[in-house]
Amino acid sequence: MFSIFLLGAFSSQAQQLEKQSESSSPAITDMPGKNLVKLNVTALALKNYSFQYERVIGKKTTVAMGLRFMPKGKLPFKSIIRDLVDDEDLGNEIDNFKTGNFALTPEFRYYTGEEALKGFYIAPFARYATYSANVPFEFDVNYDYDDPEYGPITITESETIDLDGKINAFTVGIMIGAQWKLSKLVYLDWWILGPQYGGSSGIIDGKKSLSPEEQDALRDQLTELDDIPIVKAKSTVTSEGAKVDFSGPWAGLRAGLSIGFRF
């Protein structure tokens, strides 16, 4: 009888300890996750779709990977840019200009507060980006004629060649930002300022049968690209079309607001 009494008392005490343990420690399902997926909502205004995945790797540190892409299409805010341009020919080129881009951005974050994913942070990053462009390039061709009545005359005609290509850029930079917890699973990430600098290279070209006069005219107008500051441009014109090689430094700024979901 005494042994049965002891066994019952021990069992009762064990149940009480188990209940106390459960009430004093959070359930596993209530523990916050180490991952955040985010959408940059401000980039949508520029027709860019920008996403980021962030993962906790330490008490105050995380790593992240960003993905951004813009389907090839008309310039964002084209009508506003068009209204600021007085040159009709340049305005027509803006109307017909098409562009797109793709970028990958690995990033390391150090949070200055008590824990990762919350508060101000400093984030060194690298970025690989490619930018596509398609633009009808207009050029004037002068044709000289010897008129029996008026003598030598010159007639100017406008021609167009569609130039299409890509520019690749690699940059490094550092981001200053802040992230807030809006609810249990929802976060707001503010990219305050992220300057970046690096290099770029690319080619744009177009196919078109060109007469000797058209080649000379197009060559003369493309050589004006040599006067672009900093960027190096080398153009080649043949009877089958034209090609322009670009290389030089590349700079930019990262900024925006992102909404994130933690899991």
PDB file of C-alpha atoms in Angstrom:
ATOM      1  CA  MET A   1       0.000   0.000   0.000  1.00  0.00           C
ATOM      2  CA  PHE A   2       2.787   2.405   0.886  1.00  0.00           C
ATOM      3  CA  SER A   3       4.583   1.768  -2.420  1.00  0.00           C
ATOM      4  CA  ILE A   4       1.374   2.421  -4.350  1.00  0.00           C
ATOM      5  CA  PHE A   5       0.961   5.685  -2.457  1.00  0.00           C
ATOM      6  CA  LEU A   6       4.533   6.779  -3.352  1.00  0.00           C
ATOM      7  CA  LEU A   7       4.031   5.882  -7.016  1.00  0.00           C
ATOM      8  CA  GLY A   8       0.847   7.949  -7.173  1.00  0.00           C
ATOM      9  CA  ALA A   9       2.486  10.919  -5.492  1.00  0.00           C
ATOM     10  CA  PHE A  10       5.474  10.775  -7.891  1.00  0.00           C
ATOM     11  CA  SER A  11       3.186  10.592 -10.915  1.00  0.00           C
ATOM     12  CA  SER A  12       1.181  13.590  -9.718  1.00  0.00           C
ATOM     13  CA  GLN A  13       4.354  15.619  -9.118  1.00  0.00           C
ATOM     14  CA  ALA A  14       5.689  14.759 -12.596  1.00  0.00           C
ATOM     15  CA  GLN A  15       2.471  15.932 -14.235  1.00  0.00           C
ATOM     16  CA  GLN A  16       2.651  19.244 -12.363  1.00  0.00           C
ATOM     17  CA  LEU A  17       6.279  19.788 -13.459  1.00  0.00           C
ATOM     18  CA  GLU A  18       5.355  19.021 -17.078  1.00  0.00           C
ATOM     19  CA  LYS A  19       2.519  21.563 -17.012  1.00  0.00           C
ATOM     20  CA  GLN A  20       4.818  24.199 -15.496  1.00  0.00           C
ATOM     21  CA  SER A  21       7.423  23.518 -18.178  1.00  0.00           C
ATOM     22  CA  GLU A  22       4.881  23.879 -20.975  1.00  0.00           C
ATOM     23  CA  SER A  23       3.526  27.129 -19.559  1.00  0.00           C
ATOM     24  CA  SER A  24       6.982  28.684 -19.013  1.00  0.00           C
ATOM     25  CA  SER A  25       8.469  27.942 -22.490  1.00  0.00           C
ATOM     26  CA  PRO A  26       7.006  29.109 -25.844  1.00  0.00           C
ATOM     27  CA  ALA A  27       5.601  26.550 -28.207  1.00  0.00           C
ATOM     28  CA  ILE A  28       7.836  25.605 -31.091  1.00  0.00           C
ATOM     29  CA  THR A  29       5.211  26.815 -33.561  1.00  0.00           C
ATOM     30  CA  ASP A  30       5.391  30.285 -31.950  1.00  0.00           C
ATOM     31  CA  MET A  31       9.132  30.645 -32.541  1.00  0.00           C
ATOM     32  CA  PRO A  32       9.893  33.228 -35.281  1.00  0.00           C
ATOM     33  CA  GLY A  33      11.417  31.932 -38.518  1.00  0.00           C
ATOM     34  CA  LYS A  34      14.850  32.854 -39.837  1.00  0.00           C
ATOM     35  CA  ASN A  35      13.672  33.794 -43.315  1.00  0.00           C
ATOM     36  CA  LEU A  36      12.142  36.868 -44.955  1.00  0.00           C
ATOM     37  CA  VAL A  37      10.814  37.203 -48.504  1.00  0.00           C
ATOM     38  CA  LYS A  38      10.186  40.762 -49.665  1.00  0.00           C
ATOM     39  CA  LEU A  39       8.665  42.734 -52.523  1.00  0.00           C
ATOM     40  CA  ASN A  40       9.961  46.212 -53.349  1.00  0.00           C
ATOM     41  CA  VAL A  41       6.702  48.117 -53.778  1.00  0.00           C
ATOM     42  CA  THR A  42       8.295  51.392 -54.919  1.00  0.00           C
ATOM     43  CA  ALA A  43       9.995  49.643 -57.856  1.00  0.00           C
ATOM     44  CA  LEU A  44       6.583  48.810 -59.322  1.00  0.00           C
ATOM     45  CA  ALA A  45       6.152  52.462 -60.310  1.00  0.00           C
ATOM     46  CA  LEU A  46       9.169  52.041 -62.633  1.00  0.00           C
ATOM     47  CA  LYS A  47       7.750  48.802 -64.079  1.00  0.00           C
ATOM     48  CA  ASN A  48      10.411  46.850 -62.194  1.00  0.00           C
ATOM     49  CA  TYR A  49       9.661  43.654 -60.275  1.00  0.00           C
ATOM     50  CA  SER A  50      12.111  43.479 -57.388  1.00  0.00           C
ATOM     51  CA  PHE A  51      12.249  40.662 -54.806  1.00  0.00           C
ATOM     52  CA  GLN A  52      14.626  39.808 -51.971  1.00  0.00           C
ATOM     53  CA  TYR A  53      15.218  36.757 -49.803  1.00  0.00           C
ATOM     54  CA  GLU A  54      16.913  37.355 -46.436  1.00  0.00           C
ATOM     55  CA  ARG A  55      18.097  34.739 -43.907  1.00  0.00           C
ATOM     56  CA  VAL A  56      19.439  35.073 -40.368  1.00  0.00           C
ATOM     57  CA  ILE A  57      22.948  33.630 -39.904  1.00  0.00           C
ATOM     58  CA  GLY A  58      23.886  35.199 -36.553  1.00  0.00           C
ATOM     59  CA  LYS A  59      22.564  37.240 -33.662  1.00  0.00           C
ATOM     60  CA  LYS A  60      22.939  40.500 -35.607  1.00  0.00           C
ATOM     61  CA  THR A  61      23.800  39.326 -39.118  1.00  0.00           C
ATOM     62  CA  THR A  62      21.937  38.111 -42.181  1.00  0.00           C
ATOM     63  CA  VAL A  63      22.620  37.337 -45.824  1.00  0.00           C
ATOM     64  CA  ALA A  64      20.289  38.253 -48.671  1.00  0.00           C
ATOM     65  CA  MET A  65      19.842  37.749 -52.401  1.00  0.00           C
ATOM     66  CA  GLY A  66      17.936  40.218 -54.535  1.00  0.00           C
ATOM     67  CA  LEU A  67      16.305  39.572 -57.912  1.00  0.00           C
ATOM     68  CA  ARG A  68      15.068  42.398 -60.135  1.00  0.00           C
ATOM     69  CA  PHE A  69      13.691  42.314 -63.650  1.00  0.00           C
ATOM     70  CA  MET A  70      11.845  44.616 -66.007  1.00  0.00           C
ATOM     71  CA  PRO A  71      10.211  43.158 -69.120  1.00  0.00           C
ATOM     72  CA  LYS A  72      11.253  44.934 -72.297  1.00  0.00           C
ATOM     73  CA  GLY A  73       8.864  47.766 -73.042  1.00  0.00           C
ATOM     74  CA  LYS A  74       8.380  51.518 -73.299  1.00  0.00           C
ATOM     75  CA  LEU A  75      10.250  53.896 -71.007  1.00  0.00           C
ATOM     76  CA  PRO A  76       8.651  54.487 -67.598  1.00  0.00           C
ATOM     77  CA  PHE A  77       7.186  57.995 -67.340  1.00  0.00           C
ATOM     78  CA  LYS A  78       7.645  58.358 -71.102  1.00  0.00           C
ATOM     79  CA  SER A  79       5.043  61.110 -71.400  1.00  0.00           C
ATOM     80  CA  ILE A  80       6.745  63.221 -68.721  1.00  0.00           C
ATOM     81  CA  ILE A  81      10.158  62.842 -70.370  1.00  0.00           C
ATOM     82  CA  ARG A  82       8.604  63.603 -73.758  1.00  0.00           C
ATOM     83  CA  ASP A  83       7.139  66.869 -72.479  1.00  0.00           C
ATOM     84  CA  LEU A  84      10.578  67.999 -71.261  1.00  0.00           C
ATOM     85  CA  VAL A  85      12.174  67.528 -74.692  1.00  0.00           C
ATOM     86  CA  ASP A  86      11.966  70.336 -77.258  1.00  0.00           C
ATOM     87  CA  ASP A  87      13.703  68.472 -80.089  1.00  0.00           C
ATOM     88  CA  GLU A  88      11.104  66.712 -82.239  1.00  0.00           C
ATOM     89  CA  ASP A  89      13.509  64.082 -83.587  1.00  0.00           C
ATOM     90  CA  LEU A  90      14.727  63.228 -80.088  1.00  0.00           C
ATOM     91  CA  GLY A  91      11.128  63.122 -78.911  1.00  0.00           C
ATOM     92  CA  ASN A  92      10.276  60.582 -81.604  1.00  0.00           C
ATOM     93  CA  GLU A  93      13.209  58.419 -80.528  1.00  0.00           C
ATOM     94  CA  ILE A  94      11.967  58.546 -76.923  1.00  0.00           C
ATOM     95  CA  ASP A  95       8.506  57.486 -78.091  1.00  0.00           C
ATOM     96  CA  ASN A  96       9.935  54.429 -79.851  1.00  0.00           C
ATOM     97  CA  PHE A  97      12.662  53.574 -77.327  1.00  0.00           C
ATOM     98  CA  LYS A  98      12.258  50.206 -75.575  1.00  0.00           C
ATOM     99  CA  THR A  99      14.277  48.945 -72.629  1.00  0.00           C
ATOM    100  CA  GLY A 100      14.413  46.155 -70.046  1.00  0.00           C
ATOM    101  CA  ASN A 101      16.750  44.934 -67.321  1.00  0.00           C
ATOM    102  CA  PHE A 102      17.707  42.025 -65.068  1.00  0.00           C
ATOM    103  CA  ALA A 103      19.841  42.100 -61.910  1.00  0.00           C
ATOM    104  CA  LEU A 104      21.115  39.807 -59.136  1.00  0.00           C
ATOM    105  CA  THR A 105      22.275  41.388 -55.853  1.00  0.00           C
ATOM    106  CA  PRO A 106      23.960  39.335 -53.088  1.00  0.00           C
ATOM    107  CA  GLU A 107      24.156  41.212 -49.800  1.00  0.00           C
ATOM    108  CA  PHE A 108      25.474  40.911 -46.219  1.00  0.00           C
ATOM    109  CA  ARG A 109      23.708  42.800 -43.424  1.00  0.00           C
ATOM    110  CA  TYR A 110      24.842  43.857 -39.977  1.00  0.00           C
ATOM    111  CA  TYR A 111      22.075  45.148 -37.693  1.00  0.00           C
ATOM    112  CA  THR A 112      23.123  47.744 -35.125  1.00  0.00           C
ATOM    113  CA  GLY A 113      20.317  46.893 -32.681  1.00  0.00           C
ATOM    114  CA  GLU A 114      19.861  43.938 -30.353  1.00  0.00           C
ATOM    115  CA  GLU A 115      18.923  41.348 -32.970  1.00  0.00           C
ATOM    116  CA  ALA A 116      18.847  40.574 -36.671  1.00  0.00           C
ATOM    117  CA  LEU A 117      15.947  41.617 -38.927  1.00  0.00           C
ATOM    118  CA  LYS A 118      15.061  44.633 -36.749  1.00  0.00           C
ATOM    119  CA  GLY A 119      16.393  48.191 -36.655  1.00  0.00           C
ATOM    120  CA  PHE A 120      19.067  50.035 -38.596  1.00  0.00           C
ATOM    121  CA  TYR A 121      21.602  48.088 -40.629  1.00  0.00           C
ATOM    122  CA  ILE A 122      24.698  48.451 -42.801  1.00  0.00           C
ATOM    123  CA  ALA A 123      24.842  46.178 -45.861  1.00  0.00           C
ATOM    124  CA  PRO A 124      27.764  45.817 -48.284  1.00  0.00           C
ATOM    125  CA  PHE A 125      26.578  44.322 -51.578  1.00  0.00           C
ATOM    126  CA  ALA A 126      27.535  43.432 -55.133  1.00  0.00           C
ATOM    127  CA  ARG A 127      25.334  43.597 -58.218  1.00  0.00           C
ATOM    128  CA  TYR A 128      25.405  42.049 -61.667  1.00  0.00           C
ATOM    129  CA  ALA A 129      22.954  43.677 -64.064  1.00  0.00           C
ATOM    130  CA  THR A 130      22.153  43.536 -67.748  1.00  0.00           C
ATOM    131  CA  TYR A 131      20.210  46.247 -69.580  1.00  0.00           C
ATOM    132  CA  SER A 132      18.591  45.746 -72.981  1.00  0.00           C
ATOM    133  CA  ALA A 133      17.683  48.541 -75.375  1.00  0.00           C
ATOM    134  CA  ASN A 134      16.003  48.936 -78.733  1.00  0.00           C
ATOM    135  CA  VAL A 135      15.897  52.314 -80.442  1.00  0.00           C
ATOM    136  CA  PRO A 136      15.235  53.442 -84.019  1.00  0.00           C
ATOM    137  CA  PHE A 137      18.266  55.636 -84.824  1.00  0.00           C
ATOM    138  CA  GLU A 138      17.535  58.376 -87.359  1.00  0.00           C
ATOM    139  CA  PHE A 139      20.242  59.877 -89.553  1.00  0.00           C
ATOM    140  CA  ASP A 140      20.225  62.392 -92.424  1.00  0.00           C
ATOM    141  CA  VAL A 141      21.699  61.467 -95.788  1.00  0.00           C
ATOM    142  CA  ASN A 142      22.797  64.109 -98.309  1.00  0.00           C
ATOM    143  CA  TYR A 143      22.467  63.228-101.979  1.00  0.00           C
ATOM    144  CA  ASP A 144      24.249  65.473-104.513  1.00  0.00           C
ATOM    145  CA  TYR A 145      22.742  65.929-107.979  1.00  0.00           C
ATOM    146  CA  ASP A 146      23.718  67.940-111.035  1.00  0.00           C
ATOM    147  CA  ASP A 147      20.537  69.557-112.267  1.00  0.00           C
ATOM    148  CA  PRO A 148      20.711  70.735-115.914  1.00  0.00           C
ATOM    149  CA  GLU A 149      18.774  73.902-115.075  1.00  0.00           C
ATOM    150  CA  TYR A 150      19.913  74.826-111.539  1.00  0.00           C
ATOM    151  CA  GLY A 151      23.301  73.172-111.423  1.00  0.00           C
ATOM    152  CA  PRO A 152      24.605  71.153-108.449  1.00  0.00           C
ATOM    153  CA  ILE A 153      21.965  70.646-105.759  1.00  0.00           C
ATOM    154  CA  THR A 154      21.838  68.653-102.513  1.00  0.00           C
ATOM    155  CA  ILE A 155      18.783  66.758-101.322  1.00  0.00           C
ATOM    156  CA  THR A 156      18.614  65.597 -97.698  1.00  0.00           C
ATOM    157  CA  GLU A 157      16.610  62.508 -96.790  1.00  0.00           C
ATOM    158  CA  SER A 158      16.045  60.928 -93.363  1.00  0.00           C
ATOM    159  CA  GLU A 159      16.791  57.238 -92.874  1.00  0.00           C
ATOM    160  CA  THR A 160      16.306  54.982 -89.848  1.00  0.00           C
ATOM    161  CA  ILE A 161      18.149  51.926 -88.581  1.00  0.00           C
ATOM    162  CA  ASP A 162      16.880  49.852 -85.636  1.00  0.00           C
ATOM    163  CA  LEU A 163      19.658  49.407 -83.093  1.00  0.00           C
ATOM    164  CA  ASP A 164      19.279  46.648 -80.520  1.00  0.00           C
ATOM    165  CA  GLY A 165      21.617  45.270 -77.868  1.00  0.00           C
ATOM    166  CA  LYS A 166      22.634  44.870 -74.224  1.00  0.00           C
ATOM    167  CA  ILE A 167      24.943  46.465 -71.689  1.00  0.00           C
ATOM    168  CA  ASN A 168      26.307  44.392 -68.791  1.00  0.00           C
ATOM    169  CA  ALA A 169      27.385  46.062 -65.545  1.00  0.00           C
ATOM    170  CA  PHE A 170      29.072  44.837 -62.348  1.00  0.00           C
ATOM    171  CA  THR A 171      29.074  47.113 -59.324  1.00  0.00           C
ATOM    172  CA  VAL A 172      29.772  47.027 -55.587  1.00  0.00           C
ATOM    173  CA  GLY A 173      28.345  49.299 -52.919  1.00  0.00           C
ATOM    174  CA  ILE A 174      27.067  49.702 -49.403  1.00  0.00           C
ATOM    175  CA  MET A 175      23.492  50.148 -48.206  1.00  0.00           C
ATOM    176  CA  ILE A 176      22.241  52.026 -45.165  1.00  0.00           C
ATOM    177  CA  GLY A 177      18.706  51.045 -44.207  1.00  0.00           C
ATOM    178  CA  ALA A 178      16.224  50.183 -41.494  1.00  0.00           C
ATOM    179  CA  GLN A 179      13.712  47.383 -40.995  1.00  0.00           C
ATOM    180  CA  TRP A 180      10.654  47.303 -38.739  1.00  0.00           C
ATOM    181  CA  LYS A 181       8.360  44.551 -37.517  1.00  0.00           C
ATOM    182  CA  LEU A 182       4.780  45.545 -38.355  1.00  0.00           C
ATOM    183  CA  SER A 183       3.157  42.378 -37.004  1.00  0.00           C
ATOM    184  CA  LYS A 184       4.128  38.853 -36.049  1.00  0.00           C
ATOM    185  CA  LEU A 185       5.018  37.925 -39.634  1.00  0.00           C
ATOM    186  CA  VAL A 186       4.990  41.198 -41.627  1.00  0.00           C
ATOM    187  CA  TYR A 187       8.022  43.521 -41.903  1.00  0.00           C
ATOM    188  CA  LEU A 188       8.799  46.865 -43.571  1.00  0.00           C
ATOM    189  CA  ASP A 189      12.291  47.346 -45.057  1.00  0.00           C
ATOM    190  CA  TRP A 190      13.463  50.871 -45.967  1.00  0.00           C
ATOM    191  CA  TRP A 191      16.462  51.084 -48.282  1.00  0.00           C
ATOM    192  CA  ILE A 192      17.540  54.575 -47.272  1.00  0.00           C
ATOM    193  CA  LEU A 193      20.611  54.965 -49.489  1.00  0.00           C
ATOM    194  CA  GLY A 194      22.802  52.491 -51.364  1.00  0.00           C
ATOM    195  CA  PRO A 195      25.456  54.059 -53.634  1.00  0.00           C
ATOM    196  CA  GLN A 196      27.252  51.678 -56.005  1.00  0.00           C
ATOM    197  CA  TYR A 197      30.092  51.908 -58.507  1.00  0.00           C
ATOM    198  CA  GLY A 198      31.737  49.602 -61.024  1.00  0.00           C
ATOM    199  CA  GLY A 199      32.249  48.974 -64.723  1.00  0.00           C
ATOM    200  CA  SER A 200      30.175  48.165 -67.789  1.00  0.00           C
ATOM    201  CA  SER A 201      30.475  46.932 -71.359  1.00  0.00           C
ATOM    202  CA  GLY A 202      28.068  46.136 -74.163  1.00  0.00           C
ATOM    203  CA  ILE A 203      27.153  46.178 -77.827  1.00  0.00           C
ATOM    204  CA  ILE A 204      24.220  47.564 -79.792  1.00  0.00           C
ATOM    205  CA  ASP A 205      23.875  46.833 -83.480  1.00  0.00           C
ATOM    206  CA  GLY A 206      21.439  46.825 -86.362  1.00  0.00           C
ATOM    207  CA  LYS A 207      21.084  45.241 -89.801  1.00  0.00           C
ATOM    208  CA  LYS A 208      20.234  47.334 -92.859  1.00  0.00           C
ATOM    209  CA  SER A 209      21.395  47.489 -96.466  1.00  0.00           C
ATOM    210  CA  LEU A 210      23.263  50.778 -96.774  1.00  0.00           C
ATOM    211  CA  SER A 211      24.478  52.659 -99.834  1.00  0.00           C
ATOM    212  CA  PRO A 212      27.882  54.382 -99.721  1.00  0.00           C
ATOM    213  CA  GLU A 213      26.168  57.728 -99.024  1.00  0.00           C
ATOM    214  CA  GLU A 214      24.121  56.192 -96.211  1.00  0.00           C
ATOM    215  CA  GLN A 215      27.211  54.585 -94.711  1.00  0.00           C
ATOM    216  CA  ASP A 216      29.070  57.902 -94.640  1.00  0.00           C
ATOM    217  CA  ALA A 217      26.118  59.728 -93.086  1.00  0.00           C
ATOM    218  CA  LEU A 218      25.518  57.074 -90.425  1.00  0.00           C
ATOM    219  CA  ARG A 219      29.226  56.855 -89.642  1.00  0.00           C
ATOM    220  CA  ASP A 220      29.447  60.619 -89.139  1.00  0.00           C
ATOM    221  CA  GLN A 221      26.511  60.685 -86.731  1.00  0.00           C
ATOM    222  CA  LEU A 222      27.618  57.638 -84.767  1.00  0.00           C
ATOM    223  CA  THR A 223      31.081  59.137 -84.235  1.00  0.00           C
ATOM    224  CA  GLU A 224      29.344  61.833 -82.177  1.00  0.00           C
ATOM    225  CA  LEU A 225      28.992  59.148 -79.505  1.00  0.00           C
ATOM    226  CA  ASP A 226      32.766  59.399 -79.064  1.00  0.00           C
ATOM    227  CA  ASP A 227      32.155  62.725 -77.314  1.00  0.00           C
ATOM    228  CA  ILE A 228      30.156  61.130 -74.471  1.00  0.00           C
ATOM    229  CA  PRO A 229      32.065  61.882 -71.235  1.00  0.00           C
ATOM    230  CA  ILE A 230      33.852  58.971 -69.515  1.00  0.00           C
ATOM    231  CA  VAL A 231      32.199  56.232 -71.634  1.00  0.00           C
ATOM    232  CA  LYS A 232      34.239  54.773 -74.493  1.00  0.00           C
ATOM    233  CA  ALA A 233      32.285  54.148 -77.692  1.00  0.00           C
ATOM    234  CA  LYS A 234      33.589  52.596 -80.922  1.00  0.00           C
ATOM    235  CA  SER A 235      31.303  52.431 -83.944  1.00  0.00           C
ATOM    236  CA  THR A 236      31.615  50.309 -87.077  1.00  0.00           C
ATOM    237  CA  VAL A 237      29.520  50.848 -90.211  1.00  0.00           C
ATOM    238  CA  THR A 238      29.395  48.532 -93.243  1.00  0.00           C
ATOM    239  CA  SER A 239      27.091  47.990 -96.193  1.00  0.00           C
ATOM    240  CA  GLU A 240      25.124  45.508 -94.038  1.00  0.00           C
ATOM    241  CA  GLY A 241      24.521  47.672 -90.980  1.00  0.00           C
ATOM    242  CA  ALA A 242      26.185  49.213 -87.921  1.00  0.00           C
ATOM    243  CA  LYS A 243      27.612  48.214 -84.543  1.00  0.00           C
ATOM    244  CA  VAL A 244      28.604  50.268 -81.491  1.00  0.00           C
ATOM    245  CA  ASP A 245      30.814  48.899 -78.681  1.00  0.00           C
ATOM    246  CA  PHE A 246      30.495  50.570 -75.268  1.00  0.00           C
ATOM    247  CA  SER A 247      32.708  50.311 -72.180  1.00  0.00           C
ATOM    248  CA  GLY A 248      33.305  52.454 -69.138  1.00  0.00           C
ATOM    249  CA  PRO A 249      32.397  53.070 -65.485  1.00  0.00           C
ATOM    250  CA  TRP A 250      28.909  52.462 -64.110  1.00  0.00           C
ATOM    251  CA  ALA A 251      27.301  54.043 -61.043  1.00  0.00           C
ATOM    252  CA  GLY A 252      23.909  54.003 -59.396  1.00  0.00           C
ATOM    253  CA  LEU A 253      21.828  54.285 -56.235  1.00  0.00           C
ATOM    254  CA  ARG A 254      19.592  51.767 -54.479  1.00  0.00           C
ATOM    255  CA  ALA A 255      16.574  53.052 -52.573  1.00  0.00           C
ATOM    256  CA  GLY A 256      13.004  52.019 -51.891  1.00  0.00           C
ATOM    257  CA  LEU A 257      10.463  50.408 -49.571  1.00  0.00           C
ATOM    258  CA  SER A 258       9.815  46.670 -49.345  1.00  0.00           C
ATOM    259  CA  ILE A 259       7.110  44.646 -47.611  1.00  0.00           C
ATOM    260  CA  GLY A 260       8.312  41.301 -46.213  1.00  0.00           C
ATOM    261  CA  PHE A 261       6.823  38.073 -44.881  1.00  0.00           C
ATOM    262  CA  ARG A 262       8.733  36.108 -42.228  1.00  0.00           C
ATOM    263  CA  PHE A 263       8.695  32.328 -42.055  1.00  0.00           C
TER     264      PHE A 263
END
